[in-house]
C-alpha atoms as a PDB file:
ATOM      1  CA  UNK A   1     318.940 -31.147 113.403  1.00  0.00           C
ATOM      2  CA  UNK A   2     318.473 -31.733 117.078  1.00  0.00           C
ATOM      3  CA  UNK A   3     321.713 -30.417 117.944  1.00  0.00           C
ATOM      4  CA  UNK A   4     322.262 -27.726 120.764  1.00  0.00           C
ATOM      5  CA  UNK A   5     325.394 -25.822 122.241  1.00  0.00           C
ATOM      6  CA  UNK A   6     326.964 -27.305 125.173  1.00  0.00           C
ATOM      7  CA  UNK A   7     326.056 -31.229 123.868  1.00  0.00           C
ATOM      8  CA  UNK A   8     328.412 -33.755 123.883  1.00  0.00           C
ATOM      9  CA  UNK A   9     330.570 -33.881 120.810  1.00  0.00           C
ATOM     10  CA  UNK A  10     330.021 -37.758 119.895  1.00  0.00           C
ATOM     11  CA  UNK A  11     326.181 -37.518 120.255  1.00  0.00           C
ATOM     12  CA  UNK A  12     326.427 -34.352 117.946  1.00  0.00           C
ATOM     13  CA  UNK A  13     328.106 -36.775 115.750  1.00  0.00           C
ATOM     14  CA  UNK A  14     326.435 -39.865 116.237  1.00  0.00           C
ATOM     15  CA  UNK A  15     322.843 -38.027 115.439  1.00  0.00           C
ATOM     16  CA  UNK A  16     324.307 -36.295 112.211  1.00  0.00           C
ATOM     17  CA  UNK A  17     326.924 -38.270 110.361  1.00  0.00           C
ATOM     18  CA  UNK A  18     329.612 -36.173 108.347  1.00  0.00           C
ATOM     19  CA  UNK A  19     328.896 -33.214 110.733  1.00  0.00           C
ATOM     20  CA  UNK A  20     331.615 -30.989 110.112  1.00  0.00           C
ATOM     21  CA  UNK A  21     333.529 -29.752 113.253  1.00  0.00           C
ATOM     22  CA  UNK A  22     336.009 -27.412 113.776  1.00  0.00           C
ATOM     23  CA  UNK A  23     337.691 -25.717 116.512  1.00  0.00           C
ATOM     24  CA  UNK A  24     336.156 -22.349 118.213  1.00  0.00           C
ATOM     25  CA  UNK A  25     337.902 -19.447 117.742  1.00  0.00           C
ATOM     26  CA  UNK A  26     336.834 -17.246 120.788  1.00  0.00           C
ATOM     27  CA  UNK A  27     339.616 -14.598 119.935  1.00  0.00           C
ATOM     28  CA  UNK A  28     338.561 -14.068 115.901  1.00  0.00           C
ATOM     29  CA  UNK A  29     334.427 -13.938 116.875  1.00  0.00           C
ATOM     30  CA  UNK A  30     335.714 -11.437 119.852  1.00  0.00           C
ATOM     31  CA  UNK A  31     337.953  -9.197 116.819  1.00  0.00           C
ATOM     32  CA  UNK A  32     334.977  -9.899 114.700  1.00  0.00           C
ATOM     33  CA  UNK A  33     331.975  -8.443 116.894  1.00  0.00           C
ATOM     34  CA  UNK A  34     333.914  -5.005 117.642  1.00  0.00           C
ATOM     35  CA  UNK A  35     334.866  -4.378 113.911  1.00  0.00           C
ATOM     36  CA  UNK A  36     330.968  -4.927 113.870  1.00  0.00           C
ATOM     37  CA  UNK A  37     330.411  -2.694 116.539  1.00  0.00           C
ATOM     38  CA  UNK A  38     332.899  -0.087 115.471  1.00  0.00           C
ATOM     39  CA  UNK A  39     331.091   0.247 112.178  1.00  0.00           C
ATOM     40  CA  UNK A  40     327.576   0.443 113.512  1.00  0.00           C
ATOM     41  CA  UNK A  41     328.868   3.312 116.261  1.00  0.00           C
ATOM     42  CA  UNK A  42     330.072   5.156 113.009  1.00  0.00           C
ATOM     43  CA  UNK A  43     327.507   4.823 110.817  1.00  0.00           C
ATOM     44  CA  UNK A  44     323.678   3.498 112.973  1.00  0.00           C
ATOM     45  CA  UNK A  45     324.609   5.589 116.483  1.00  0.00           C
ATOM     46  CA  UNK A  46     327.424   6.928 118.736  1.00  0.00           C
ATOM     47  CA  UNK A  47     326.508   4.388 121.774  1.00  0.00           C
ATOM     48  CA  UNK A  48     327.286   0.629 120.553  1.00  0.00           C
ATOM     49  CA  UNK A  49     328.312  -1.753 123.108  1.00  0.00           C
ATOM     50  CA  UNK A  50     329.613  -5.310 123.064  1.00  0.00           C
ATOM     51  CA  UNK A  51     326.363  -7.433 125.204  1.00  0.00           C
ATOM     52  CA  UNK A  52     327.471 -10.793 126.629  1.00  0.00           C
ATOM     53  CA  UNK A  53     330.692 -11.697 124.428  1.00  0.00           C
ATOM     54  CA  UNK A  54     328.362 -12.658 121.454  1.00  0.00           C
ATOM     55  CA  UNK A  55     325.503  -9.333 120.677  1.00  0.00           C
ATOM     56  CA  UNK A  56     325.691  -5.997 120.532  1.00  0.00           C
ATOM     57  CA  UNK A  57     323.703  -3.332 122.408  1.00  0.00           C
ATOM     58  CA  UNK A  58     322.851  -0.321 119.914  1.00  0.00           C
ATOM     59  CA  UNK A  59     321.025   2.541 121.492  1.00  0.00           C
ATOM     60  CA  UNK A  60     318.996   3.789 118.935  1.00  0.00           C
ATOM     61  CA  UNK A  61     317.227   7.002 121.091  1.00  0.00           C
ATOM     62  CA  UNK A  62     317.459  10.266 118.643  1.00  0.00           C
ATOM     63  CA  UNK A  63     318.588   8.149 115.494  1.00  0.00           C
ATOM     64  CA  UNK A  64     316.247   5.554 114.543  1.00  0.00           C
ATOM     65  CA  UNK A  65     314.247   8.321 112.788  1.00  0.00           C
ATOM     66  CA  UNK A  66     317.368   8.717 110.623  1.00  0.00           C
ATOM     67  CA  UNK A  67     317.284   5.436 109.267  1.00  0.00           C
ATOM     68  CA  UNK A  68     313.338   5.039 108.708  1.00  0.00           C
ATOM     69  CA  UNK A  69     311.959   3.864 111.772  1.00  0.00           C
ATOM     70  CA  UNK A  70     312.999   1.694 114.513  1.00  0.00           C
ATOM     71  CA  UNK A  71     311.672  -1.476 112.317  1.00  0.00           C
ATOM     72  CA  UNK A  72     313.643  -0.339 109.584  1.00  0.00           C
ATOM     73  CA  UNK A  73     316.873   0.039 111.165  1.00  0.00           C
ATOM     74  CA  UNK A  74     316.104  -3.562 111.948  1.00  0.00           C
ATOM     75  CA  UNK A  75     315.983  -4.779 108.601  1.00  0.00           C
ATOM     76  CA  UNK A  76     318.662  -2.979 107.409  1.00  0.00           C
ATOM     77  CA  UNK A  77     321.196  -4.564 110.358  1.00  0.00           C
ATOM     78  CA  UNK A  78     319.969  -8.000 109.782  1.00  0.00           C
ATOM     79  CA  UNK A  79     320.232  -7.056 105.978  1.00  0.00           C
ATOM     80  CA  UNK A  80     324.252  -6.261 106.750  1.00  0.00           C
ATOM     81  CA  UNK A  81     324.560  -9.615 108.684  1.00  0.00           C
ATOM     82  CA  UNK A  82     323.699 -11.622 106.222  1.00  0.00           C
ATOM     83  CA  UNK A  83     326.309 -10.131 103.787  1.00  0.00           C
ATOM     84  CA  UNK A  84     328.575 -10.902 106.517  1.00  0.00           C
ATOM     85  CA  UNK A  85     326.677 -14.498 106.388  1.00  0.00           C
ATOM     86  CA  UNK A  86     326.161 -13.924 109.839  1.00  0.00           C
ATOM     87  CA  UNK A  87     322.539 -14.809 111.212  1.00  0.00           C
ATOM     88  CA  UNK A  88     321.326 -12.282 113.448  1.00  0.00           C
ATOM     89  CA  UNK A  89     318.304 -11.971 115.822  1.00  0.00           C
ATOM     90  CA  UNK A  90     317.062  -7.884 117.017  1.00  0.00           C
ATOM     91  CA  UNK A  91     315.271  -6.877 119.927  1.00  0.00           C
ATOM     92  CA  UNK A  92     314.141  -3.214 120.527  1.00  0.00           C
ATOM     93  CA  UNK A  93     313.158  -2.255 124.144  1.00  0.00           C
ATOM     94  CA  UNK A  94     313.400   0.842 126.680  1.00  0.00           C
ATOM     95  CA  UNK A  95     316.868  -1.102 128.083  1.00  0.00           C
ATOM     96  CA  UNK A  96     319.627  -2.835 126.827  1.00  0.00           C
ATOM     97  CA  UNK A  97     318.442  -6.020 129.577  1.00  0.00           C
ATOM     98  CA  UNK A  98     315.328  -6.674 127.969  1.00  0.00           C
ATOM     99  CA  UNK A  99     316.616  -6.356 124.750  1.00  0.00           C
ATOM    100  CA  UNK A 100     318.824  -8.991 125.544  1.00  0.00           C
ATOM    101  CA  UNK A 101     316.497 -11.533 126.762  1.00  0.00           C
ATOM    102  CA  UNK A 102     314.039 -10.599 123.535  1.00  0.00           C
ATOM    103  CA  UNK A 103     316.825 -11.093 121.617  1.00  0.00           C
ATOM    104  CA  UNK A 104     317.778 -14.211 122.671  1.00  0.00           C
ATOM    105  CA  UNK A 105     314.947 -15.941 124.108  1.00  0.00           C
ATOM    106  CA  UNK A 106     312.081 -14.377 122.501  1.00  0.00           C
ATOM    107  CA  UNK A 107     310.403 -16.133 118.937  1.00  0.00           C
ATOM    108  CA  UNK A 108     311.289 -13.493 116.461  1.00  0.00           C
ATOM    109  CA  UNK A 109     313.883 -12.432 114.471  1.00  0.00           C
ATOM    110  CA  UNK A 110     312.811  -8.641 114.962  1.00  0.00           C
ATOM    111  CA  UNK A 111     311.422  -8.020 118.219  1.00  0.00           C
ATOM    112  CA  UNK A 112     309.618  -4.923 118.954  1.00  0.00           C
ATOM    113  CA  UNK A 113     308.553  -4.047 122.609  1.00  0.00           C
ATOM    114  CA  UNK A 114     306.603  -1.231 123.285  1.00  0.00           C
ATOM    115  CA  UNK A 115     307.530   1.605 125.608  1.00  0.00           C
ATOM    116  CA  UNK A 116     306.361   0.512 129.296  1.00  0.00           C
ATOM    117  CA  UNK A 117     305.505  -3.267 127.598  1.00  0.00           C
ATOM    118  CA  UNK A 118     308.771  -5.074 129.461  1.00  0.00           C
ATOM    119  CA  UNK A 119     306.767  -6.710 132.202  1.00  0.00           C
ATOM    120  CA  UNK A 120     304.637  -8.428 129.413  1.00  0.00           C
ATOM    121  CA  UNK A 121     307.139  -9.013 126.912  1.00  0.00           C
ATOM    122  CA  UNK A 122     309.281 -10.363 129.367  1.00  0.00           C
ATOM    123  CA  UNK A 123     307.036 -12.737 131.485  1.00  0.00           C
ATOM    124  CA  UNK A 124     306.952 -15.915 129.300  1.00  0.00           C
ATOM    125  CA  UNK A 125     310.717 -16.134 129.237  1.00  0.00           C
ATOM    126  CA  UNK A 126     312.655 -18.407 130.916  1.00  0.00           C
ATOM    127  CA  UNK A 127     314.575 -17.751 133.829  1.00  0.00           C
ATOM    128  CA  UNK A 128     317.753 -17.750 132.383  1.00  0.00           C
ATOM    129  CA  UNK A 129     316.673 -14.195 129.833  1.00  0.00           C
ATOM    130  CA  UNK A 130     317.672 -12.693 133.223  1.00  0.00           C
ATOM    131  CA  UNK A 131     321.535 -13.799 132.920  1.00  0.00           C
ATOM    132  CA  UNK A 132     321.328 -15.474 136.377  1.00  0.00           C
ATOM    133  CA  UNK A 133     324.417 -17.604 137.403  1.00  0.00           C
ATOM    134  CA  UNK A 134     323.699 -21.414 136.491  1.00  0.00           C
ATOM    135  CA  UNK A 135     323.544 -22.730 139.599  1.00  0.00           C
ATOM    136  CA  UNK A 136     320.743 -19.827 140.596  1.00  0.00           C
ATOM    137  CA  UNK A 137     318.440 -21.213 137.737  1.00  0.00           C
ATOM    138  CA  UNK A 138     318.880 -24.598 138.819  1.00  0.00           C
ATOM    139  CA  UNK A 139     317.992 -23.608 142.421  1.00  0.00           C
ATOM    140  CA  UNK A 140     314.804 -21.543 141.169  1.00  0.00           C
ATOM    141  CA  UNK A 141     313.412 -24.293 138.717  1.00  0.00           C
ATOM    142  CA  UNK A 142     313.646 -26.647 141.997  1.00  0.00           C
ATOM    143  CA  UNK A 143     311.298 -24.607 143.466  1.00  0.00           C
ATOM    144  CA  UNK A 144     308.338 -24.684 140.443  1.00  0.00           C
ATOM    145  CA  UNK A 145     309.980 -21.161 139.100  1.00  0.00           C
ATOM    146  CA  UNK A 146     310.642 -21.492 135.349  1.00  0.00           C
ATOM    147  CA  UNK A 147     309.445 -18.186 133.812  1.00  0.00           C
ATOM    148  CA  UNK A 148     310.484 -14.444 134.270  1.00  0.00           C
ATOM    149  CA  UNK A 149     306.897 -13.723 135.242  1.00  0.00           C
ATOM    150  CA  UNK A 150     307.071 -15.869 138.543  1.00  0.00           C
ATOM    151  CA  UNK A 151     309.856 -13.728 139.327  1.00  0.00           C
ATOM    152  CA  UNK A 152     307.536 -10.397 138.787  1.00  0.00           C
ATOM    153  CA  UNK A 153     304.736 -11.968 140.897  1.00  0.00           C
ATOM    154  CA  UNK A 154     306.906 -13.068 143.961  1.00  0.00           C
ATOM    155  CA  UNK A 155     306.993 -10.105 146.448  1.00  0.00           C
ATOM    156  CA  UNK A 156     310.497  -8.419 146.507  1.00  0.00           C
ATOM    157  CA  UNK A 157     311.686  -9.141 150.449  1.00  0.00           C
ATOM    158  CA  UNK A 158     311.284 -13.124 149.941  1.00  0.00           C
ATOM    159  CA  UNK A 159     312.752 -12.976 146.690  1.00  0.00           C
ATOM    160  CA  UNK A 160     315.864 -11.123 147.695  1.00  0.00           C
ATOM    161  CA  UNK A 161     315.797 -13.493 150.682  1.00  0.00           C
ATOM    162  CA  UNK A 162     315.584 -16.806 148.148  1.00  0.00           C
ATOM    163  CA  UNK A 163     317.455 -15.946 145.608  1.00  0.00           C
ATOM    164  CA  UNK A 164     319.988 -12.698 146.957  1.00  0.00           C
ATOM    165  CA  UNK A 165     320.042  -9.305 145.651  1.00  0.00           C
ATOM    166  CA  UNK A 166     321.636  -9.897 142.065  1.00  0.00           C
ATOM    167  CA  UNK A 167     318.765 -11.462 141.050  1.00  0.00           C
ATOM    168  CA  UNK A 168     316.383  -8.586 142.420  1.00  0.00           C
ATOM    169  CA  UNK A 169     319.005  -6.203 140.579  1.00  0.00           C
ATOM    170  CA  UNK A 170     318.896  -7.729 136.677  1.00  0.00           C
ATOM    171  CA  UNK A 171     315.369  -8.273 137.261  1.00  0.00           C
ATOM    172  CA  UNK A 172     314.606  -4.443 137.879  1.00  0.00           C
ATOM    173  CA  UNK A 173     317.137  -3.791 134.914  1.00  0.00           C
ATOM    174  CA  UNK A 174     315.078  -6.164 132.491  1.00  0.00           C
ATOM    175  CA  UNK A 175     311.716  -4.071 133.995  1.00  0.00           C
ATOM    176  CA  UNK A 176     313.372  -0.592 133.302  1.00  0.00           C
ATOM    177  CA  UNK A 177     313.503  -0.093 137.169  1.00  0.00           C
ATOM    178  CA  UNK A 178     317.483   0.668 137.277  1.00  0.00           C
ATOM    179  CA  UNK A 179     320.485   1.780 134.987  1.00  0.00           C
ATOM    180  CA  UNK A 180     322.601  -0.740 133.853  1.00  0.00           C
ATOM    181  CA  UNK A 181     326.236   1.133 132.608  1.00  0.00           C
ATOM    182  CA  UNK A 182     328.066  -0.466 129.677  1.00  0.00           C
ATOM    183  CA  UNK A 183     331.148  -0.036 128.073  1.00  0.00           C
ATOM    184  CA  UNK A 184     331.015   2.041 124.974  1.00  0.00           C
ATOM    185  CA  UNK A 185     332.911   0.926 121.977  1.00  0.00           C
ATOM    186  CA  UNK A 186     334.806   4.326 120.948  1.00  0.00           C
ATOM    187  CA  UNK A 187     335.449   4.159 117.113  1.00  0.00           C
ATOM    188  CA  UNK A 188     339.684   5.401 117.000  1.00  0.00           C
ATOM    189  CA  UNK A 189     340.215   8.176 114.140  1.00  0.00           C
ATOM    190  CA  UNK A 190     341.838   7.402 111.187  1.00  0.00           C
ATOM    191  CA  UNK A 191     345.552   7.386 111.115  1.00  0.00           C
ATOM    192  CA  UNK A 192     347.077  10.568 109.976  1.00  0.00           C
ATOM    193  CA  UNK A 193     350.379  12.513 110.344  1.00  0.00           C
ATOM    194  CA  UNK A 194     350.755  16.281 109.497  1.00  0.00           C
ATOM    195  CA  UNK A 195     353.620  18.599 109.178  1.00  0.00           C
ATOM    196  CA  UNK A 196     353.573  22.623 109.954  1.00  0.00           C
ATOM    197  CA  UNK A 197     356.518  25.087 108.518  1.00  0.00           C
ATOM    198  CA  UNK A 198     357.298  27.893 110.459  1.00  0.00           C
ATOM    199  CA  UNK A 199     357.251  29.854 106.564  1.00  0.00           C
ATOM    200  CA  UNK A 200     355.115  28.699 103.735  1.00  0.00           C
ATOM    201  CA  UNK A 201     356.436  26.535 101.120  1.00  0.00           C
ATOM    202  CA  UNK A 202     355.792  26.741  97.484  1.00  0.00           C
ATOM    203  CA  UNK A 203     358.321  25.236  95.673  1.00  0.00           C
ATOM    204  CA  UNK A 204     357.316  22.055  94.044  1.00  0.00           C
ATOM    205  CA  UNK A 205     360.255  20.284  95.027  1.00  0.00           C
ATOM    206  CA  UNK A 206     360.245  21.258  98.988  1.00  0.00           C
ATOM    207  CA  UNK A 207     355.923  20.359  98.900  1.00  0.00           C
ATOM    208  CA  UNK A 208     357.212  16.863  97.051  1.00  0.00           C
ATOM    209  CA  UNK A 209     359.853  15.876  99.414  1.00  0.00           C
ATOM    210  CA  UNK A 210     357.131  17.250 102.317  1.00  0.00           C
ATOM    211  CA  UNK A 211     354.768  15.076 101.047  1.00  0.00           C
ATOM    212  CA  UNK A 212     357.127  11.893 101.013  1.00  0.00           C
ATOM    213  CA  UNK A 213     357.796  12.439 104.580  1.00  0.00           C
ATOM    214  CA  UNK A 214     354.200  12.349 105.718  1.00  0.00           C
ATOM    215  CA  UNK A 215     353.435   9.434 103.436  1.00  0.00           C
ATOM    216  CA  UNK A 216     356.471   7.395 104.715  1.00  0.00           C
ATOM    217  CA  UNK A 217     355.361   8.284 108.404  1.00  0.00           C
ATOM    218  CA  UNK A 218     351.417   7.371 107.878  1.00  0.00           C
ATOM    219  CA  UNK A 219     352.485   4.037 106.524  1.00  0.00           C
ATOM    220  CA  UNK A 220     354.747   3.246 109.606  1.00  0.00           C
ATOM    221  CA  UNK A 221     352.008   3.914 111.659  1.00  0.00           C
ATOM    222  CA  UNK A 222     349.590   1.693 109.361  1.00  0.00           C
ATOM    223  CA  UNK A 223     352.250  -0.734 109.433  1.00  0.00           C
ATOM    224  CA  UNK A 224     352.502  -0.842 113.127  1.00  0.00           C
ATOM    225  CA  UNK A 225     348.744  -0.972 113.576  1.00  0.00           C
ATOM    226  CA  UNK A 226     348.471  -3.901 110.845  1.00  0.00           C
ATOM    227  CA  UNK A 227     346.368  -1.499 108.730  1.00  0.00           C
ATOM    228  CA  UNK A 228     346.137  -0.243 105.079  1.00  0.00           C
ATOM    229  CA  UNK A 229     344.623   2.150 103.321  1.00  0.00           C
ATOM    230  CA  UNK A 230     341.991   2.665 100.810  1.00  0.00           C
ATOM    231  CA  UNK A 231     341.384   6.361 100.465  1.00  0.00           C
ATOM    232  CA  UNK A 232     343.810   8.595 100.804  1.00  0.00           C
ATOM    233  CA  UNK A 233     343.729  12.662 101.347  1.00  0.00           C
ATOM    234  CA  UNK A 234     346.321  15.594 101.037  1.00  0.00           C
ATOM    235  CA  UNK A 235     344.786  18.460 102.750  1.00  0.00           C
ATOM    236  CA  UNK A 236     347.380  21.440 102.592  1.00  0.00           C
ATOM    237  CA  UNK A 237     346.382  24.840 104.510  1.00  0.00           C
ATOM    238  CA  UNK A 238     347.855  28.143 102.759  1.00  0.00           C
ATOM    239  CA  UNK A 239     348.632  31.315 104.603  1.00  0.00           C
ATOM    240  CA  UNK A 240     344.798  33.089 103.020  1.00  0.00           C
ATOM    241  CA  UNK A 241     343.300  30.341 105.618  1.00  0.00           C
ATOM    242  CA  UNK A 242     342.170  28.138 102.224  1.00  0.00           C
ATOM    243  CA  UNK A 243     342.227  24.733 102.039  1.00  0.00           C
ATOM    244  CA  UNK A 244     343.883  22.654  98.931  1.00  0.00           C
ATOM    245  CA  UNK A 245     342.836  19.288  98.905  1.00  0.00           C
ATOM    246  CA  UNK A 246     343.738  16.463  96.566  1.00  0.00           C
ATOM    247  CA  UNK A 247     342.448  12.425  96.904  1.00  0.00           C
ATOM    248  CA  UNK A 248     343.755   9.556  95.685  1.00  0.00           C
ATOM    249  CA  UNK A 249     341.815   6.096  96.209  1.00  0.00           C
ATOM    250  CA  UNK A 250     343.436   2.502  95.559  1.00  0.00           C
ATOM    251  CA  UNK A 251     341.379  -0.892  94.838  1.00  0.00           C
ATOM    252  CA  UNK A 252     342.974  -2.880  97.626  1.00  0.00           C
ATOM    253  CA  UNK A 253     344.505  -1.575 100.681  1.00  0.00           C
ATOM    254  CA  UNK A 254     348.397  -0.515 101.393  1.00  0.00           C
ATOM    255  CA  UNK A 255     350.423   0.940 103.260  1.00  0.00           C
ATOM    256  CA  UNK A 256     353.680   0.626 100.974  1.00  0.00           C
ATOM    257  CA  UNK A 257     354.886   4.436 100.377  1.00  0.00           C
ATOM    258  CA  UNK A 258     356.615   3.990  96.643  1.00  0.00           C
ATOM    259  CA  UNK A 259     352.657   3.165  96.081  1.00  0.00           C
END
């Protein structure tokens, strides 16, 4: 439609009439992208990390094999998106920084760099795949330097000299030439509460009114969280070291103990 983030509101409007605006909600996409990361460290790999405010970095070393292939794990993500009806773009490099900039500047929805293939995947990008301040861009397209491979070809003395050392620095972590650390997300355990007796118990009514005391303290802490839940196990431990377990699942979730 000719419209792009960052225009002015009345020439959004004034090229599409009846566009339908509505307020941002910076807070909800921020809950919304680590509920999305939170899932993907439990269930696609143990190293998920929020990229930018708006992506997520998924380091897929030692697990892509487990969901079919690198290209498959793809699919499957964007697959999940959409069910969200989220639209979703993936880019799989040797570093979270080029990722980024394939994700986000490259021309498809599954990108695919080779191991060692930054440097070419990365040269006809813009500048700004880099995540350089503004005002740096502005000062480098000045000077006749648009893409990421005029950056590659300048030697590294004058361009630390032109442009200062950040720039050197997320260039060299877009090339695979130094770490970049990141903040994992670190999916919390589900809620639980147990109770130990100093003797076993085995009378029904003492296990009943145990079990009505860990139920009523599991749902205070669901209720304090602003949780519910869905499935819901009794795991009791008897003195021969067995385990007795019983489940109990519910359509929608709860956290209301007479339930």
């Amino acid at each position: 439609l000719g419209l792009y983030a960052g225009m002015p509101l009345t020439q959004a409007r004034a090229m599409v009439p009846g566009l339908n605006v509505r307020d941002a909600d910076p807070e909800a996409d921020r809950a919304l992208l680590a509920r999305i990361g939170t899932f993907a460290a439990r269930t696609v790999s143990p190293l998920v990390a929020i990229s930018s405010g708006d992506g997520l970095w998924i380091d897929l070393t030692g697990v892509a094999h487990l969901h079919g292939g690198e290209q498959q794990t793809c699919v499957a993500l964007l697959r999940f998106c959409a069910k969200l009806g989220l639209g979703a773009r993936i880019a799989v490099a040797g570093n979270g920084a080029a990722a980024h900039a394939l994700a986000r500047y490259g021309t498809a929805r599954i990108g695919l760099c080779p191991a060692g293939g930054e440097a070419d995947a990365l040269a006809a990008l813009p500048v700004e795949a880099l995540r350089l301040a503004p005002r740096r861009v502005d000062t480098m397209r000045t000077l006749g330097i648009e893409r990421v491979a005029d950056l590659i070809a300048m030697p590294r003395a004058p361009l630390v000299r032109r442009f200062g050392a950040e720039t050197l620095a997320r260039l060299d972590q877009a090339l695979g030439r130094a770490p970049e650390p990141i903040d994992p997300i670190v999916p919390r355990d589900a809620p639980m509460a147990e109770l130990r007796f100093a003797e076993p118990i085995g009378d029904a009514g003492a296990i009943g009114q145990a079990i009505g005391a860990l139920v009523a303290e599991l749902c205070e802490t669901l209720r304090a969280a602003g949780q519910g839940g869905r499935i819901w196990q009794l795991v009791c431990e008897r003195v021969d070291k067995e385990r007795q377990q019983l489940g109990l699942g519910t359509a929608r979730a709860t956290r209301d103990p007479a339930h």
